[in-house]
PDB file of C-alpha atoms in Angstrom:
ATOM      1  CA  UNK A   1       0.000   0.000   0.000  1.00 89.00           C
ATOM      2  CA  UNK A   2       0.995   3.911  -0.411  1.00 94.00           C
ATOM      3  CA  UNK A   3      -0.294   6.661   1.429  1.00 96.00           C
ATOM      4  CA  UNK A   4      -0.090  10.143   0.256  1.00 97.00           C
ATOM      5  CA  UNK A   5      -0.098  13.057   2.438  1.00 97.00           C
ATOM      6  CA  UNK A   6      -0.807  16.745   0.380  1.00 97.00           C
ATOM      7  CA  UNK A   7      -0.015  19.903   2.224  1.00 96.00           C
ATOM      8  CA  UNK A   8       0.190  23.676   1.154  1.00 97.00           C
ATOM      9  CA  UNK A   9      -2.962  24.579  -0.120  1.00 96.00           C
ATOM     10  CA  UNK A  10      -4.767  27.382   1.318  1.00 97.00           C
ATOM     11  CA  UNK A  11      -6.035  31.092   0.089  1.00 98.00           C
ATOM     12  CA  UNK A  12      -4.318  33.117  -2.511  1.00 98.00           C
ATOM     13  CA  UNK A  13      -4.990  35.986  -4.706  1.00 98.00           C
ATOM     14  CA  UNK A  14      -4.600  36.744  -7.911  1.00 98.00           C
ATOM     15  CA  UNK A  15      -1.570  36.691  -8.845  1.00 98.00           C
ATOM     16  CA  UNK A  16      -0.207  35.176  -6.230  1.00 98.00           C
ATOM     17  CA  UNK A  17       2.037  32.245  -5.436  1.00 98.00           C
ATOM     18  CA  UNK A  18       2.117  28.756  -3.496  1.00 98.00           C
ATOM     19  CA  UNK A  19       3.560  25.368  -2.943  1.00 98.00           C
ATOM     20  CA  UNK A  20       2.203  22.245  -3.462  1.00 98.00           C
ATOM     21  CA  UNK A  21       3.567  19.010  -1.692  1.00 98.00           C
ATOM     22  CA  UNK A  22       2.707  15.686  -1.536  1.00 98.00           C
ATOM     23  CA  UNK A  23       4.948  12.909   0.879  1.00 97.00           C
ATOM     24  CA  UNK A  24       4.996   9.597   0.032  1.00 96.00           C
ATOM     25  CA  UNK A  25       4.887   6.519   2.173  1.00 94.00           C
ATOM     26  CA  UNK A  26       4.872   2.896   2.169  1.00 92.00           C
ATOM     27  CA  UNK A  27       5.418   0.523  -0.625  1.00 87.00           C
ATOM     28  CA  UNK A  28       7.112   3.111  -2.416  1.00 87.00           C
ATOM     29  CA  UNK A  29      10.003   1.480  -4.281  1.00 86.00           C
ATOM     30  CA  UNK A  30       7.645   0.204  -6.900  1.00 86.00           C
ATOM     31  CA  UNK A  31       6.452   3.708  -7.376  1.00 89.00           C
ATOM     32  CA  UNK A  32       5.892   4.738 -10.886  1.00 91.00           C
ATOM     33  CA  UNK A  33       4.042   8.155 -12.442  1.00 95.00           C
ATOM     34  CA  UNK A  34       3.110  11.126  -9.917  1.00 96.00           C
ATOM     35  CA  UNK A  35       1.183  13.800 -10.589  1.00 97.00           C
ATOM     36  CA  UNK A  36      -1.631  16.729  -9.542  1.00 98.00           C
ATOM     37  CA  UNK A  37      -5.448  16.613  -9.771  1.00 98.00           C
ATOM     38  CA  UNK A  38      -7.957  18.762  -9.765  1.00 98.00           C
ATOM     39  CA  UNK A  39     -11.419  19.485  -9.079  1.00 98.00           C
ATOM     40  CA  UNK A  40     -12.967  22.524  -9.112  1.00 97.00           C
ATOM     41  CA  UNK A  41     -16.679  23.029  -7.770  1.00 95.00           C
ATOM     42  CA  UNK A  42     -19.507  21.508  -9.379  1.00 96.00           C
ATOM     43  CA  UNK A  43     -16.734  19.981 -11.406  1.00 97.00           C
ATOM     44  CA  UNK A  44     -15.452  16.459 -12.516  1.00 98.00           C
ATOM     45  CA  UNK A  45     -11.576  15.542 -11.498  1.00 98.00           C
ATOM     46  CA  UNK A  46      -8.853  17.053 -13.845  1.00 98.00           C
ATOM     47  CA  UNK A  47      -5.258  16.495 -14.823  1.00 98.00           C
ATOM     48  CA  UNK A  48      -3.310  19.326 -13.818  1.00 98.00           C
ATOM     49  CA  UNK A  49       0.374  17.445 -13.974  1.00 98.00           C
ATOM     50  CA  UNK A  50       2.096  14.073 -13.961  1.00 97.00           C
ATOM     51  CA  UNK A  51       5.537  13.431 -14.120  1.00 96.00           C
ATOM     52  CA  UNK A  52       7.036   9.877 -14.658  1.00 95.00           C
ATOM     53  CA  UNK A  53      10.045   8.083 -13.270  1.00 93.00           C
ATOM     54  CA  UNK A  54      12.224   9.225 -16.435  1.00 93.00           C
ATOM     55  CA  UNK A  55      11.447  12.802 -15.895  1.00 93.00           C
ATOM     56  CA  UNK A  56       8.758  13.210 -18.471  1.00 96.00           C
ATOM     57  CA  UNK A  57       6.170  15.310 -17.768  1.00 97.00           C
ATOM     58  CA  UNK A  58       2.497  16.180 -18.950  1.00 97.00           C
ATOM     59  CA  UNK A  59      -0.077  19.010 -18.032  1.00 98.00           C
ATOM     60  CA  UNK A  60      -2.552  20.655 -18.334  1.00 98.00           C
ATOM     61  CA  UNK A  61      -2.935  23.591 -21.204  1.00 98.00           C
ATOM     62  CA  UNK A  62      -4.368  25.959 -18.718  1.00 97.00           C
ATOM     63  CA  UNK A  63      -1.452  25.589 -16.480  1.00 98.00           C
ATOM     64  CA  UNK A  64       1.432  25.536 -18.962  1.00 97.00           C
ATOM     65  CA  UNK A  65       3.647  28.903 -17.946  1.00 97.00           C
ATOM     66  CA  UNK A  66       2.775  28.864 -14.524  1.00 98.00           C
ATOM     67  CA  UNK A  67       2.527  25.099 -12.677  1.00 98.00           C
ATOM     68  CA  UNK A  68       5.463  23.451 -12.698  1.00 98.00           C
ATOM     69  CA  UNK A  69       6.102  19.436 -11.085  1.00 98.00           C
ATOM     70  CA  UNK A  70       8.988  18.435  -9.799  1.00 96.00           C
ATOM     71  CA  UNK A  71       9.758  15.285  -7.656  1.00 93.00           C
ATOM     72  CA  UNK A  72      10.779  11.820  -6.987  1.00 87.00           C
ATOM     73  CA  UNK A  73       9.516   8.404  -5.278  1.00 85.00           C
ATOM     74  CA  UNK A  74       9.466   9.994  -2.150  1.00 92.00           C
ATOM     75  CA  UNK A  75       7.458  13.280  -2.411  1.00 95.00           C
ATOM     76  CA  UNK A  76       6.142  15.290  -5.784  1.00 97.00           C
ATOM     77  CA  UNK A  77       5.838  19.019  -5.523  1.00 98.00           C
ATOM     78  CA  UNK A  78       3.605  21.526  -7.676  1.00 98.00           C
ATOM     79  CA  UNK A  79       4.709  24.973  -7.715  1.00 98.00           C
ATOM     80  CA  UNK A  80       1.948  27.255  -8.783  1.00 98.00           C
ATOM     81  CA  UNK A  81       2.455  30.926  -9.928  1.00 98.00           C
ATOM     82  CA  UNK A  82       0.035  33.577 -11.336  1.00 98.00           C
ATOM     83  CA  UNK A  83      -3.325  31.762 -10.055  1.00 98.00           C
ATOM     84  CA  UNK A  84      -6.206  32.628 -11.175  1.00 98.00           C
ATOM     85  CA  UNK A  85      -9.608  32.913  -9.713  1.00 98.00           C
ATOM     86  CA  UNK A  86     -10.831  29.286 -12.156  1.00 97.00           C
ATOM     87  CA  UNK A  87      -7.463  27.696 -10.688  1.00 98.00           C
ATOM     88  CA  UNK A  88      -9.471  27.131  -6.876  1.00 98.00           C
ATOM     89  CA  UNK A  89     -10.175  23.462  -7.067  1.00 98.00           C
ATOM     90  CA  UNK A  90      -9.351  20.726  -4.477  1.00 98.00           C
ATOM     91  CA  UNK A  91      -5.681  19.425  -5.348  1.00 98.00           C
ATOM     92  CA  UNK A  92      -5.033  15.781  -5.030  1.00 98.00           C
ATOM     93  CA  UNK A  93      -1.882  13.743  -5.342  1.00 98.00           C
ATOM     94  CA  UNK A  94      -1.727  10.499  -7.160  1.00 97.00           C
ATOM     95  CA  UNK A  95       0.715   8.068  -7.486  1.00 96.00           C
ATOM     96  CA  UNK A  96       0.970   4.897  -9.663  1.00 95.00           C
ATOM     97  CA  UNK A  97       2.330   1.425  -8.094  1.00 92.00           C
ATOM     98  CA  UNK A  98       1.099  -2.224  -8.637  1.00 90.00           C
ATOM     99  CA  UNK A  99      -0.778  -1.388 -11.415  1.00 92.00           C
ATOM    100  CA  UNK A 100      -2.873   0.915  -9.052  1.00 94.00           C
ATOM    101  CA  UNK A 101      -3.393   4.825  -8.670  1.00 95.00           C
ATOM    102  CA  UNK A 102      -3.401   5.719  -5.294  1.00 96.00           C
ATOM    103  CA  UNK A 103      -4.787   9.415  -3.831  1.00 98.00           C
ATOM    104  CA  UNK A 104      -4.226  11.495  -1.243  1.00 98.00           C
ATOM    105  CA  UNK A 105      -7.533  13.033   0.481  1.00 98.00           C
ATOM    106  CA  UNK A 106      -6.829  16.112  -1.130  1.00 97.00           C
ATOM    107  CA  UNK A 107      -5.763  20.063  -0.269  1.00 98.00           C
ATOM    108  CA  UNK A 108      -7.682  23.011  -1.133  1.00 98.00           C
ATOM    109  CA  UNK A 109      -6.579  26.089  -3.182  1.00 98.00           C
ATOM    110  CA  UNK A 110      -8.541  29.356  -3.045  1.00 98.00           C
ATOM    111  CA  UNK A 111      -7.517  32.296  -5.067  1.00 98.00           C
ATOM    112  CA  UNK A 112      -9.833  35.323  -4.780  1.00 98.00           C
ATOM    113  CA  UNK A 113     -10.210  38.203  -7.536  1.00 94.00           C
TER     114      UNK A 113
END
């Protein structure tokens, strides 16, 4: 099993600046892709980033410029410049192992106009 533990959400404005992380623990050496997810209100689940073991990465269009994922087995990071007002969501960390995604219970991101 893998449990994943977000942290560094909170309120924002415009503009403004935070820091995603996301620990990792348990089975862990098996670990394969990371990544952010979002959901917004009233909204289905969204990719905002993954990375992979190799360093490849893939996001979102609306975040391209301003999120950027970094990380390894042990913890995955999303920094997050120039939110906007549509990027308040709940984040949640994933992370691939055993042919399984595993989530974290999320963090929540509120940038005000």
């Amino acid at each position: 099993q893998v449990q994943l533990v977000e942290s560094g959400g909170g309120l924002v404005q415009a503009g403004g600046s935070l820091r995603l992380s996301c620990a990792a623990s348990g089975s862990i050496l098996s670990m394969g892709d990371m990544g952010w997810y979002r959901q917004p209100p009233g909204k289905q689940r969204e990719l905002v980033a993954r990375i992979t073991p190799e360093g490849n990465i893939n996001s979102a269009d609306s975040v391209k410029g301003r999120f950027t994922i970094s990380g390894d087995k042990k913890a995955v990071y999303l920094q997050m410049n120039n939110l906007k007002p549509e990027d308040t969501a709940v984040y949640y960390c994933m992370g691939r192992a055993y042919a399984t995604d595993f989530w974290g219970k999320g963090t929540l991101v509120t940038v005000s106009s």
